[in-house]
mmCIF file of C-alpha atoms in Angstrom:
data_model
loop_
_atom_site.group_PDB
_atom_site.id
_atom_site.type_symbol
_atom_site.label_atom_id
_atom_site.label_comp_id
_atom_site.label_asym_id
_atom_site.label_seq_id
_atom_site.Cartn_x
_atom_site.Cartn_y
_atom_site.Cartn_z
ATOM 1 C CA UNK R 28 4.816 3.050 5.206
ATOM 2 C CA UNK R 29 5.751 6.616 5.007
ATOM 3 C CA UNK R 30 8.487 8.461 3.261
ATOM 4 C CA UNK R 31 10.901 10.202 6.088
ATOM 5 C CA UNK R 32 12.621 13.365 4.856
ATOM 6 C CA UNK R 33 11.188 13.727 1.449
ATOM 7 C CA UNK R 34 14.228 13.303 -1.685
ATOM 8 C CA UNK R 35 14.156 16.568 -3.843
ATOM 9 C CA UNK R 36 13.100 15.826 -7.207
ATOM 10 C CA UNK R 37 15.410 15.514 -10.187
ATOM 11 C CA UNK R 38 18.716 13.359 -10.786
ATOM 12 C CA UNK R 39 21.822 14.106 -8.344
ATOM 13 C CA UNK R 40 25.029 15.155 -9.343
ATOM 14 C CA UNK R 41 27.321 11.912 -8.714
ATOM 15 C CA UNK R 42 29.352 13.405 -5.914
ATOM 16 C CA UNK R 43 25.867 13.610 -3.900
ATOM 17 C CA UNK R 44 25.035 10.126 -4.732
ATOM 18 C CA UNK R 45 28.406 8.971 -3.657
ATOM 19 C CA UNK R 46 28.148 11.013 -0.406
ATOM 20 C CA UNK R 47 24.806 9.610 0.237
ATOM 21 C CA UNK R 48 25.883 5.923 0.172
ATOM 22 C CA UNK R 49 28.916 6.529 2.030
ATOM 23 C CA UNK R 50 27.253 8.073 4.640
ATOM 24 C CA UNK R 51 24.311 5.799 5.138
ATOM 25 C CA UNK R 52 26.835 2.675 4.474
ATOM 26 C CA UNK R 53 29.238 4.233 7.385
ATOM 27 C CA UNK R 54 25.906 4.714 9.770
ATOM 28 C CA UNK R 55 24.414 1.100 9.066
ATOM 29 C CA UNK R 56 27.876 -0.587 9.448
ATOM 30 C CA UNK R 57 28.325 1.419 12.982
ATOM 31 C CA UNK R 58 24.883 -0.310 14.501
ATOM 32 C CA UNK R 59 25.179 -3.449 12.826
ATOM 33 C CA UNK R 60 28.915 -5.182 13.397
ATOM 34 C CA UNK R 61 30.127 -7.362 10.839
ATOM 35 C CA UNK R 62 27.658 -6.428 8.181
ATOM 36 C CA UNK R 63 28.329 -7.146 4.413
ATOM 37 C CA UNK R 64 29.059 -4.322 2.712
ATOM 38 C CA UNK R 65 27.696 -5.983 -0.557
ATOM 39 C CA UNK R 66 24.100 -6.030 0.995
ATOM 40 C CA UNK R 67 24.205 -1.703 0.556
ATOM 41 C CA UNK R 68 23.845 -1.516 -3.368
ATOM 42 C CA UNK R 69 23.384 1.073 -5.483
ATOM 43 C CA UNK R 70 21.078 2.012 -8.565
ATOM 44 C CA UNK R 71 18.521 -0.643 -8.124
ATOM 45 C CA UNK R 72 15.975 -0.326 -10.140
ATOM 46 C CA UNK R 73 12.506 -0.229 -7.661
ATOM 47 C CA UNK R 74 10.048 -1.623 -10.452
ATOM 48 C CA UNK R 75 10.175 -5.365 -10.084
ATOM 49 C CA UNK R 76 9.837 -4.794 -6.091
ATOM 50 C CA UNK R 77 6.199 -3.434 -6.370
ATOM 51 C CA UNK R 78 3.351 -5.048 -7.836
ATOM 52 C CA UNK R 79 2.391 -2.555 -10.565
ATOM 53 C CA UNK R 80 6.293 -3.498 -12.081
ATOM 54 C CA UNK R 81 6.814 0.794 -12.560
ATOM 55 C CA UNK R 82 9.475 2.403 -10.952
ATOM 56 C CA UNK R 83 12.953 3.865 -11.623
ATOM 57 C CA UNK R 84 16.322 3.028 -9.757
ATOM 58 C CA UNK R 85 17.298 3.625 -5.745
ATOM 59 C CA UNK R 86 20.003 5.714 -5.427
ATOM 60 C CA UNK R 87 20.977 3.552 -2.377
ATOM 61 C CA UNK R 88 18.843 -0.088 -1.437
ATOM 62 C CA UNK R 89 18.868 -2.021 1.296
ATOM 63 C CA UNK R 90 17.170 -5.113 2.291
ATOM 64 C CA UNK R 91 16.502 -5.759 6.270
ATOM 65 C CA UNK R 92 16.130 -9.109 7.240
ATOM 66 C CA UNK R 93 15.033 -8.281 10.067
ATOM 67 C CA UNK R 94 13.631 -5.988 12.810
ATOM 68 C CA UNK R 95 16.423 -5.207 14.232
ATOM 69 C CA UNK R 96 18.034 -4.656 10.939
ATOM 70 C CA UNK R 97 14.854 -2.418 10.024
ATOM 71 C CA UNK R 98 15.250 -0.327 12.776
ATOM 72 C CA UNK R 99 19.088 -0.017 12.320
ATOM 73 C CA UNK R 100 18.897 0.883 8.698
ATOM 74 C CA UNK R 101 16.176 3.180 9.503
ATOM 75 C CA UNK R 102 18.162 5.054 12.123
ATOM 76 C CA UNK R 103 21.348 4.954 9.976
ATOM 77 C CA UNK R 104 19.284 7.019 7.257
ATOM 78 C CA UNK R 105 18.244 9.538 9.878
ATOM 79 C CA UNK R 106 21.424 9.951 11.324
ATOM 80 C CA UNK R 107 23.066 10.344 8.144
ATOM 81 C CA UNK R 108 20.693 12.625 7.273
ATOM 82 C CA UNK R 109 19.736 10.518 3.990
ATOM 83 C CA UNK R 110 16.232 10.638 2.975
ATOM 84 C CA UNK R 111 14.966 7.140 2.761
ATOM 85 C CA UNK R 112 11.640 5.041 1.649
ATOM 86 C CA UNK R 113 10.391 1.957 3.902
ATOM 87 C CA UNK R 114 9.607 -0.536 0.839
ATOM 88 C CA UNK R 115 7.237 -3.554 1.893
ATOM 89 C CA UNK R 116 5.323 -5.614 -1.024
ATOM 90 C CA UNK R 117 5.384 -2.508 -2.810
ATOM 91 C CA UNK R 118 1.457 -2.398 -3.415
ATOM 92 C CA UNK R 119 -0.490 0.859 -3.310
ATOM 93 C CA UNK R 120 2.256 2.809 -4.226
ATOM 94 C CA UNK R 121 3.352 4.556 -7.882
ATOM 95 C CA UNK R 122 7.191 4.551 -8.416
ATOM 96 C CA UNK R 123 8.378 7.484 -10.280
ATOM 97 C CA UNK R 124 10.685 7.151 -13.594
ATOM 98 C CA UNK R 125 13.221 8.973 -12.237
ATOM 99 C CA UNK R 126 13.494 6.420 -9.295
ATOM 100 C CA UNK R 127 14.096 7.661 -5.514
ATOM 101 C CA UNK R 128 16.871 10.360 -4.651
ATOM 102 C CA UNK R 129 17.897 8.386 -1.397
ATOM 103 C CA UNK R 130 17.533 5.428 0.417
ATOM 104 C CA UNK R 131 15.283 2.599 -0.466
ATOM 105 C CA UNK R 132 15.114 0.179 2.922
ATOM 106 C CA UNK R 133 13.149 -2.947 1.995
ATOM 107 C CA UNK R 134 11.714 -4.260 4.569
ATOM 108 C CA UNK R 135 11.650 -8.508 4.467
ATOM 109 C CA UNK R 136 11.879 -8.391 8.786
ATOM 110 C CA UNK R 137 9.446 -11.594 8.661
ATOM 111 C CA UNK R 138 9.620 -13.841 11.545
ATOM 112 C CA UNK R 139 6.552 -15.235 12.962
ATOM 113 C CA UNK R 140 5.429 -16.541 16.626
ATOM 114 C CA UNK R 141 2.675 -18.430 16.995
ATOM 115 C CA UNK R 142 0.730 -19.547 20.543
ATOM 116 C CA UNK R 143 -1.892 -22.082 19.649
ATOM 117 C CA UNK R 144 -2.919 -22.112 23.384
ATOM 118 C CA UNK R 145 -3.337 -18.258 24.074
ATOM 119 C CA UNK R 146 -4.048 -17.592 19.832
ATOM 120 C CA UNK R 147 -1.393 -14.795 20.110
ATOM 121 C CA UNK R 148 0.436 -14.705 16.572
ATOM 122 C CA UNK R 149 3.237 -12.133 16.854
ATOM 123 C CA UNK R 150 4.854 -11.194 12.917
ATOM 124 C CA UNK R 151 7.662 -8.872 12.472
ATOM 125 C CA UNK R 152 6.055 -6.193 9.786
ATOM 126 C CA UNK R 153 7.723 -7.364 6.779
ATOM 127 C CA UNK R 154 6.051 -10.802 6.916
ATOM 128 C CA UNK R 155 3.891 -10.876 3.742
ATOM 129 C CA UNK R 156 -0.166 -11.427 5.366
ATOM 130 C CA UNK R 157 -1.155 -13.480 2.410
ATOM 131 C CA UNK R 158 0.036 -16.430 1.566
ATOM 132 C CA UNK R 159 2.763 -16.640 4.395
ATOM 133 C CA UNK R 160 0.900 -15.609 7.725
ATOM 134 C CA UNK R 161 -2.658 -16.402 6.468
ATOM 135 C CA UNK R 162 -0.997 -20.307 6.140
ATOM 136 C CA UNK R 163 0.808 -20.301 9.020
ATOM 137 C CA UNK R 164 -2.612 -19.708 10.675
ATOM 138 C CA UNK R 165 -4.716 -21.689 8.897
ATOM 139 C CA UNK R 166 -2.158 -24.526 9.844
ATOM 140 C CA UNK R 167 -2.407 -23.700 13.710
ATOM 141 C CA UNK R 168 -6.705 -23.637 13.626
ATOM 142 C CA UNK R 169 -6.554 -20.022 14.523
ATOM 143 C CA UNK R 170 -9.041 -17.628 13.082
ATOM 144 C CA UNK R 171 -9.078 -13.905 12.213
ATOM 145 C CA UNK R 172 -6.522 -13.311 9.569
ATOM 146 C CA UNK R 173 -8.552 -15.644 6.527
ATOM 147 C CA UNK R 174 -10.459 -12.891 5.528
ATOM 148 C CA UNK R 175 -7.554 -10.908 3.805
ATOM 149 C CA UNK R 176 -6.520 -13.879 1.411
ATOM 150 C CA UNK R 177 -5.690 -12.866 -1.844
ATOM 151 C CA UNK R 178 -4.743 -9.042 -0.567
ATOM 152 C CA UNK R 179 -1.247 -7.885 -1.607
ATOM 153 C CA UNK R 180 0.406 -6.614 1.785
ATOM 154 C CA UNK R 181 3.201 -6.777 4.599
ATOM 155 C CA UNK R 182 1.833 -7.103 7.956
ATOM 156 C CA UNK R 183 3.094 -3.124 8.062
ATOM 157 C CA UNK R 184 1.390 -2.283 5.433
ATOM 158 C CA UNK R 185 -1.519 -3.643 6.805
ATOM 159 C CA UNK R 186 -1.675 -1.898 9.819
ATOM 160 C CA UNK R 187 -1.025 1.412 7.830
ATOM 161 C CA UNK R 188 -4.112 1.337 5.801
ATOM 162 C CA UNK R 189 -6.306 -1.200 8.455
ATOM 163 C CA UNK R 190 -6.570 -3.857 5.773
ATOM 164 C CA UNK R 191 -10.335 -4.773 5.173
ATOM 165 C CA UNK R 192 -12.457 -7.030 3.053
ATOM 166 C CA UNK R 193 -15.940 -7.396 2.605
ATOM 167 C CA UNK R 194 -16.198 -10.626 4.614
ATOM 168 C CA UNK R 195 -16.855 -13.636 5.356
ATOM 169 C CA UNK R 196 -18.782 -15.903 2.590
ATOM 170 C CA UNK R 197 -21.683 -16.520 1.431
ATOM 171 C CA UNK R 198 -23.351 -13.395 2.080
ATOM 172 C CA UNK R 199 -20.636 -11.339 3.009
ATOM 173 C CA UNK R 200 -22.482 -8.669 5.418
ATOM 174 C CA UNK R 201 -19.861 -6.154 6.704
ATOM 175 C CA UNK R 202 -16.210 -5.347 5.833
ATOM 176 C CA UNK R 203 -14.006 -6.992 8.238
ATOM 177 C CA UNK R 204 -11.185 -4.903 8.791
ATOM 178 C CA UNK R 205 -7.401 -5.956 10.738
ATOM 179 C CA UNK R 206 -8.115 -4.038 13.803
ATOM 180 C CA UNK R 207 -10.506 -6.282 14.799
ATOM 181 C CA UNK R 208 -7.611 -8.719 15.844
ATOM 182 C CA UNK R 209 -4.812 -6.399 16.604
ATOM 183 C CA UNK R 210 -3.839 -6.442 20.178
ATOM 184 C CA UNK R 211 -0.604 -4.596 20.047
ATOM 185 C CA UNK R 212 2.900 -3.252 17.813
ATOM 186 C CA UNK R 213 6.371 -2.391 18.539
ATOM 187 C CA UNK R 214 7.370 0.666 17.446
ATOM 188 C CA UNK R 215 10.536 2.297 16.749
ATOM 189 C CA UNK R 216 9.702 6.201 17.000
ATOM 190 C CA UNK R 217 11.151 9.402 15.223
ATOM 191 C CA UNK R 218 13.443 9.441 18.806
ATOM 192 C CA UNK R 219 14.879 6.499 17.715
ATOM 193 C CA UNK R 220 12.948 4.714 20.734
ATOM 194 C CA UNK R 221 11.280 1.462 20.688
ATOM 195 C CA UNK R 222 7.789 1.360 22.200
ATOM 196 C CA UNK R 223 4.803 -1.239 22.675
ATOM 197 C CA UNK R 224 1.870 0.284 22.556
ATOM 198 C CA UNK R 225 -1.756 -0.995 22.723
ATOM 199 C CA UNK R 226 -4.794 -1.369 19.760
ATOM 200 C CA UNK R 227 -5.976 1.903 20.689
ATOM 201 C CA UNK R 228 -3.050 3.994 19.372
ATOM 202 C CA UNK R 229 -3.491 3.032 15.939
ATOM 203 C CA UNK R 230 -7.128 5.148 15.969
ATOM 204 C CA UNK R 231 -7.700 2.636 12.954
ATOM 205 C CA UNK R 232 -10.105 4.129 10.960
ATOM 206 C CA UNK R 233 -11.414 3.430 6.944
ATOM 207 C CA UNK R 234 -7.790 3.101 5.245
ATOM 208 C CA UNK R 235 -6.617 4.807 8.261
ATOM 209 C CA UNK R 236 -4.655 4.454 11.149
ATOM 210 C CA UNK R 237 -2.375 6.899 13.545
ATOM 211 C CA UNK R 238 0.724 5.886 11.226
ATOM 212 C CA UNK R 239 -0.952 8.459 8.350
ATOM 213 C CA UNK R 240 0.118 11.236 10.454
ATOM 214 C CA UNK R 241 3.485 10.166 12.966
ATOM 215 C CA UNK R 242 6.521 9.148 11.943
ATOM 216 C CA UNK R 243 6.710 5.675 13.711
ATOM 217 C CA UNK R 244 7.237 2.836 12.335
ATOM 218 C CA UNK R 245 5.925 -0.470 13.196
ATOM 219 C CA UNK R 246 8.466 -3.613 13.726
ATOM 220 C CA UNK R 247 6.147 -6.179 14.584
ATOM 221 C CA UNK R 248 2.596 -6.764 15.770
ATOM 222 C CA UNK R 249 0.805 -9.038 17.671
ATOM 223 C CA UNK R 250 -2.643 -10.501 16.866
ATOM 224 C CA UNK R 251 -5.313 -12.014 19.081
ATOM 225 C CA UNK R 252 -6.831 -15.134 17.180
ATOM 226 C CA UNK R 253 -9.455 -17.225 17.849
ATOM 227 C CA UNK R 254 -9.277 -21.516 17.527
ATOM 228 C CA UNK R 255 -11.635 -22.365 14.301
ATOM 229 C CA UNK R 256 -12.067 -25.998 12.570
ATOM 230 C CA UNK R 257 -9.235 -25.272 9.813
ATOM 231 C CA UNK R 258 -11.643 -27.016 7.140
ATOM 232 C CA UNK R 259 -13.906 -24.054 7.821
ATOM 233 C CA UNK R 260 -11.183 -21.376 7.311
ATOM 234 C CA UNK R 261 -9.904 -22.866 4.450
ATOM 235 C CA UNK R 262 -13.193 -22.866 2.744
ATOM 236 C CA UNK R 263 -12.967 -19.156 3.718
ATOM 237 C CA UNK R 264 -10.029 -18.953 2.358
ATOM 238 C CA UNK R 265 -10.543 -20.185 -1.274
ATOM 239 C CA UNK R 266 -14.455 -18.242 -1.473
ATOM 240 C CA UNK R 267 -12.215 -15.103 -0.767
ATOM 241 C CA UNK R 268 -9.694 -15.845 -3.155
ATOM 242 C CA UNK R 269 -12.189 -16.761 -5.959
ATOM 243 C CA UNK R 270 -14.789 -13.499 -5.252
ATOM 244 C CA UNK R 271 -11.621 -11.345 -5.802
ATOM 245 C CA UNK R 272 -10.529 -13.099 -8.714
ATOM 246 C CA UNK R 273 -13.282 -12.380 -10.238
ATOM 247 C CA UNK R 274 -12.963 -8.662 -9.450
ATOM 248 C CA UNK R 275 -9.226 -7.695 -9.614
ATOM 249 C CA UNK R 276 -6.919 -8.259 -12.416
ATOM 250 C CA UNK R 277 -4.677 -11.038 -11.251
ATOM 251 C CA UNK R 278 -1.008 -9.638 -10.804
ATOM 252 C CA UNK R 279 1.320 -11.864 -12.032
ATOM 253 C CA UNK R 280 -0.038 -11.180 -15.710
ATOM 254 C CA UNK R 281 -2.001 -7.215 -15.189
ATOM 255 C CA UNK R 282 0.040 -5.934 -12.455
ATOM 256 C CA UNK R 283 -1.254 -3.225 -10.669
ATOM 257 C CA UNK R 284 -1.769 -1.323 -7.439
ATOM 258 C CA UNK R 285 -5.172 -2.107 -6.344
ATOM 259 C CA UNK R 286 -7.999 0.601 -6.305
ATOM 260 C CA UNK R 287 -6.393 4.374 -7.448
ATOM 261 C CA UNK R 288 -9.236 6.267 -6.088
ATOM 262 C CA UNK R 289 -10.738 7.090 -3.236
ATOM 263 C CA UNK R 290 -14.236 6.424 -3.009
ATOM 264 C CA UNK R 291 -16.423 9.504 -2.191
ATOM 265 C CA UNK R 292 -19.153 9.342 0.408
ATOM 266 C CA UNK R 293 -22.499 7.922 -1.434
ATOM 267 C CA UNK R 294 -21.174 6.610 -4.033
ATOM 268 C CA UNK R 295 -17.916 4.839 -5.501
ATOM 269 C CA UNK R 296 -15.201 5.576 -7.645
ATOM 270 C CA UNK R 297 -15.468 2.971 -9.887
ATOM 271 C CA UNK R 298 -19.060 3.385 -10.603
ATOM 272 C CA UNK R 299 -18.069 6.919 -11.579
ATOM 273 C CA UNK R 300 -15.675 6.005 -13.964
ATOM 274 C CA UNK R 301 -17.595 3.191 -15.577
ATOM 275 C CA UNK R 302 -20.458 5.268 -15.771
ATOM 276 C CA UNK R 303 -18.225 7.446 -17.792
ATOM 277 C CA UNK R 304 -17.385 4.197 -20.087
ATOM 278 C CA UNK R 305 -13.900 4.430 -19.190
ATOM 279 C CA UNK R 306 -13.237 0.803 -18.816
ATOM 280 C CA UNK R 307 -10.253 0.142 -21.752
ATOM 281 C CA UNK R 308 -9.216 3.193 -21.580
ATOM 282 C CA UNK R 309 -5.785 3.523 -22.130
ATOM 283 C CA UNK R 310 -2.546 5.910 -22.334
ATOM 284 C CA UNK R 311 0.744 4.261 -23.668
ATOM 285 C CA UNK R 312 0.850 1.006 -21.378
ATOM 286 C CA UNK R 313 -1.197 1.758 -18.693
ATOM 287 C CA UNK R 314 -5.080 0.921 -18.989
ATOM 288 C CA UNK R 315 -8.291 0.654 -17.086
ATOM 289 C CA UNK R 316 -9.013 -2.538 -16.653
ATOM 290 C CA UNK R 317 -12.209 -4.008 -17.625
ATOM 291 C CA UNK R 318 -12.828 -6.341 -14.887
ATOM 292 C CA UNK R 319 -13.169 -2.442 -12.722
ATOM 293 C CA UNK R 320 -12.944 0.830 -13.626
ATOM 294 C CA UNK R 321 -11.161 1.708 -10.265
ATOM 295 C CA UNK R 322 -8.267 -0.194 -11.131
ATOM 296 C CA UNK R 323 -5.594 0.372 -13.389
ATOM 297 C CA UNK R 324 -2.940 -1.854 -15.042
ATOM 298 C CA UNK R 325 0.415 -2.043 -17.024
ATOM 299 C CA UNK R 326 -0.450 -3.704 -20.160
ATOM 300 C CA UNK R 327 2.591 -2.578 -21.613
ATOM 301 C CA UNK R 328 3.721 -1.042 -24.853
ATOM 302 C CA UNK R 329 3.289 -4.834 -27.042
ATOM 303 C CA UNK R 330 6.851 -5.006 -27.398
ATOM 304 C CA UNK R 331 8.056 -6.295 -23.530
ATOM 305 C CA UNK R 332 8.494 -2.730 -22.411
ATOM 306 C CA UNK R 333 6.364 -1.708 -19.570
ATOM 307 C CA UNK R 334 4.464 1.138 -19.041
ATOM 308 C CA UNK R 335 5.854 3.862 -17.338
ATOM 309 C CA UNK R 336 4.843 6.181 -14.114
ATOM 310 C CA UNK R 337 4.080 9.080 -16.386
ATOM 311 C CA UNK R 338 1.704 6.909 -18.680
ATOM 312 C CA UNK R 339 -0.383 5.660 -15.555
ATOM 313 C CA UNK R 340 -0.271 9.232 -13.992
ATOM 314 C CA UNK R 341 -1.509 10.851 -17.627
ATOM 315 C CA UNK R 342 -4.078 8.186 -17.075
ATOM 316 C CA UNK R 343 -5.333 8.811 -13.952
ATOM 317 C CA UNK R 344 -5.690 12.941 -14.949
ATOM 318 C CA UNK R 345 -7.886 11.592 -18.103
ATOM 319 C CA UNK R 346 -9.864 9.280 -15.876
ATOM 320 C CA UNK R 347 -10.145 12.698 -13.194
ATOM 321 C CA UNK R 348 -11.110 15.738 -15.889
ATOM 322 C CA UNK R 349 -13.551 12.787 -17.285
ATOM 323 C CA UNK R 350 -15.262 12.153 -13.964
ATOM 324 C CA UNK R 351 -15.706 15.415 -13.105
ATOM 325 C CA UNK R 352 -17.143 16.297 -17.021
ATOM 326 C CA UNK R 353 -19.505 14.067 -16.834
ATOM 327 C CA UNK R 354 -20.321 13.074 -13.259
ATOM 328 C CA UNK R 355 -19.532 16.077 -11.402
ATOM 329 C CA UNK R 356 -17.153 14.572 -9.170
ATOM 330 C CA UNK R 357 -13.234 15.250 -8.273
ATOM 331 C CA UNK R 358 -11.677 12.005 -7.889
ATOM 332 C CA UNK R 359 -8.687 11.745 -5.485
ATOM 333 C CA UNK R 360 -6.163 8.992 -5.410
ATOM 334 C CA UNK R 361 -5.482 7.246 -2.591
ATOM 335 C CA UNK R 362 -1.894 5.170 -3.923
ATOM 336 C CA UNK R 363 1.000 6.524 -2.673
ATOM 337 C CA UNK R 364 3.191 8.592 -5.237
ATOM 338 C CA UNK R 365 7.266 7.849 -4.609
ATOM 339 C CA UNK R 366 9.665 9.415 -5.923
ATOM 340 C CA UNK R 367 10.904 11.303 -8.769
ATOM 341 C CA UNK R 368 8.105 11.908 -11.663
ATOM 342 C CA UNK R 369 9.766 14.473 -14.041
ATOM 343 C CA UNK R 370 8.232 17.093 -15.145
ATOM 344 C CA UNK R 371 4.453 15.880 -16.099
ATOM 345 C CA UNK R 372 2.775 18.294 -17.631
ATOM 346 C CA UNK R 373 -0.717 19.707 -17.157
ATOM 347 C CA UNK R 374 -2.470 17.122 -14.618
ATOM 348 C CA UNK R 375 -4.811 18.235 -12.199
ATOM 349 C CA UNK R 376 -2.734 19.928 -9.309
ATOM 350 C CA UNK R 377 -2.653 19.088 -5.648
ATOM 351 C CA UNK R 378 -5.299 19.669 -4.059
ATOM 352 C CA UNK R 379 -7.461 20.097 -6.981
ATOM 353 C CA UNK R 380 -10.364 17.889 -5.361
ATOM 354 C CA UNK R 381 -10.855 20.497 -2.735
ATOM 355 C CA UNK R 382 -10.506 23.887 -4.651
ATOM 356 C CA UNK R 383 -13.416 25.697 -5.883
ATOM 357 C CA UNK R 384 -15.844 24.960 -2.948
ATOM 358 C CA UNK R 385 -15.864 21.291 -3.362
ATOM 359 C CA UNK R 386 -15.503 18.896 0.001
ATOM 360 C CA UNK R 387 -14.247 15.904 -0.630
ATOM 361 C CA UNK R 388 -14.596 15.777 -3.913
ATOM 362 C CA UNK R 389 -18.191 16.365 -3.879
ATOM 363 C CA UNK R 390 -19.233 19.842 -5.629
ATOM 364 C CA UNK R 391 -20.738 22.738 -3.895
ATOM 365 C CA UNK R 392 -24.323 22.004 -3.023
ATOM 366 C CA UNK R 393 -23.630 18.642 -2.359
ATOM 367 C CA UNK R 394 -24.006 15.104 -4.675
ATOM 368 C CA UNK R 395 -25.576 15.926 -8.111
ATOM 369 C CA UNK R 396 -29.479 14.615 -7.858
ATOM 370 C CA UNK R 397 -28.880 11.386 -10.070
ATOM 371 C CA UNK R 398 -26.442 10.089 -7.360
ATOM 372 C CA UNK R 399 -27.294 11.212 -4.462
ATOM 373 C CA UNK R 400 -28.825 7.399 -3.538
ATOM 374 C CA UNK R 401 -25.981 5.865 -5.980
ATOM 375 C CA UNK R 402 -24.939 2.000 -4.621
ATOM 376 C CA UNK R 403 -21.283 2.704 -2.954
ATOM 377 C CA UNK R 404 -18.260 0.633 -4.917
#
C-alpha cells in the first residue's frame, strides 16, 4: 500500500512531532466518537511489525481495527495534513533506521464474509490471506485462494502486487495469480469517497495493479470461489507450503522480505546473482541467503542485535555493481523503501538501471549472447 504525502527525511524537531500527533489525534477523534486516546501512540518502533524485523520508530502509530477505522484514520492524516504509511503484514517493504516522519496506520481491518452457496468470500484488506482466509476457505470447500499458502500478505497487499504462485501441484504449469478470483473492492479514494468498483479497474498485471499509480486505497474485496472436495485443497495446501519451504528462508528464524529484485525479461534475478556466487554474501547482519540468491535475510550481528536498513541496502548495491560486473545486467529492486535511511553513502542512484542506454536493466544492444536463452527465475 502506498505512502500518501511522502515524510521529509531526517529527525523532527520535537515541537513538529508534537504538532503532528496533536493534529492527527484531534482529526481521528472528530470521525471516530468515543475513541481511546491511548490507541494513538507515539515512537513505536516499526521493526517487529514487518517480516524482515528492520525498521526505526513511527513518529505517530495507529492500529485500525477496522474499515471504517482505516478509512477514518486515513482521512484524519489527510486532513491534518500529516504524512502517513498504510502498514499491512509489513512484507516487501525496507524500514529505514531513522523510522517514519509521520503517521504509521496499521491496518488489522480483518473481518471476513463467507457465502458457501454463491462462493462469494468478502475480507476487509487487513485480513492476513495465509493462514487466516486461506482456512476459513478451506473450511467452507471453496476453491481459489489455496494456491497462495505460505505467502506473507494482507488481502490489500495482495491486490497491490496481484499475488501469484506457480501453481497448482504436481507439475505446476502456469503462475496462478489473485485476479483470477477477484470480482470486486471498496475503495476509499484521494476525495475521501468510497467506491465499488469492478475486476477490471485493478488492470492487474505481473506485480501490478491500478493501485501502483492512484492513490486509492482498498477496504475490502470480494472473491468469486469455486466449491472443491476440501481433502483436495488441503493437499494443495501442504504441496504449496512444502515447495516453498524448500525455496524461501522460513521467517520466523531468517526473516526477510521475499524476492529484492526484479526479474529482467529472459532471465531471472536470482540466477544472475548466483551465477555471480553471491549466495553467503554478507554486509554486517544482512546476507544472501543460500537457499536463493534473490533473497536476502537478517542474520544479525551474533550478539541479538539485528541488522539494520543500511546493512541490507549496502547489500543490495554490492549484489547490483556485482551483477552488472560480471553479468552485464542492472538489477532493480522491487521492495518498497519506507522511510528515513540517513545518509547512505555511494549506492547506485535512482534510476541507475535505466541510465546509460540500458532498458530495463538490460544493456544497450540487448541481453549479452550467453543469456539471451537463460531459464527465467
Amino acid at each position: 500500500m502506498p505512502i500518501v504525502s511522502p515524510a521529509p527525511d531526517g529527525p523532527l524537531a520535537a515541537p513538529e512531532r508534537a504538532r503532528r500527533e496533536t493534529a492527527f489525534a484531534d482529526a481521528l477523534a472528530d470521525r471516530l466518537r468515543g475513541l481511546d486516546g491511548d490507541r494513538v501512540r507515539t515512537g513505536v518502533a516499526l521493526g517487529p511489525f514487518t517480516t524482515f524485523r528492520i525498521g526505526g520508530p513511527a513518529d505517530v502509530f495507529f492500529e485500525a481495527h477496522s474499515a471504517d477505522e482505516l478509512a477514518a484514520a486515513v482521512e484524519a492524516a489527510r486532513g491534518a495534513e500529516v504524512p502517513f504509511f498504510v502498514l499491512g503484514l509489513g512484507a516487501n517493504i525496507l524500514v529505514g533506521d531513522g523510522g517514519f516522519r509521520g503517521v504509521v496506520i496499521r491496518n488489522r481491518a480483518a473481518h471476513v464474509t463467507i457465502d458457501t452457496e454463491t462462493g462469494r468470500v468478502t475480507a476487509e484488506s487487513g485480513a492476513v490471506v495465509w493462514p487466516d482466509l486461506i482456512e476459513a476457505t478451506l473450511d467452507a470447500g471453496l476453491s481459489g485462494l489455496e494456491h497462495y499458502a505460505g505467502i506473507p500478505s494482507t488481502v490489500g497487499g495482495a491486490l497491490w502486487q496481484n499475488l501469484h504462485f506457480l501453481s497448482p501441484p504436481p507439475d505446476r504449469e502456469r503462475t496462478m495469480f489473485i485476479e483470477e478470483v477477484v470480482e470486486s473492492a471498496e475503495l476509499l479514494g484521494a476525495d475521501g469517497r468510497r467506491r465499488t468498483v469492478d475486476h477490471d479497474w485493478f488492470d492487474f498485471g505481473y506485480d501490478y495493479s491500478t493501485l501502483h499509480v492512484t492513490d486509492d486505497l482498498v477496504l475490502s474485496a470480494t472473491f468469486q470461489l469455486d466449491p472443491a472436495d476440501p481433502a483436495r485443497l488441503r493437499e494443495i495446501v501442504e504441496a504449496n507450503l512444502e515447495w516453498r519451504g524448500a525455496r524461501h528462508p522460513p521467517l520466523d528464524t531468517q526473516p526477510s522480505a521475499g524476492s529484492i529484485f526484479k526479474k529482467i525479461d529472459g532471465v531471472g534475478a536470482g540466477r544472475l546473482a548466483d551465477w555471480c556466487g553471491l549466495k553467503g554474501a554478507r554486509i554486517g547482519g544482512a546476507m544472501v541467503t543460500e537457499r536463493h540468491a534473490n533473497i536476502l535475510i537478517n542474520v544479525g550481528d551474533g550478539e541479538g542485535r539485528s541488522a539494520t536498513a543500511r546493512d541490507v541496502r549496502h547489500l543490495i548495491g554490492y549484489v547490483q555493481e556485482t551483477v552488472e560486473r560480471e553479468q552485464g545486467y542492472r538489477l532493480s529492486t522491487e521492495i518498497g523503501m519506507v522511510g528515513d535511511f540517513g545518509d547512505l553513502g555511494d549506492l547506485p542512484p535512482s534510476g541507475w538501471e535505466d541510465a546509460d542506454g540500458f532498458e530495463g536493466g538490460v544493456p544497450p544492444g540487448g541481453h549479452p549472447e550467453a543469456h539471451r536463452d537463460a531459464e527465467r527465475r
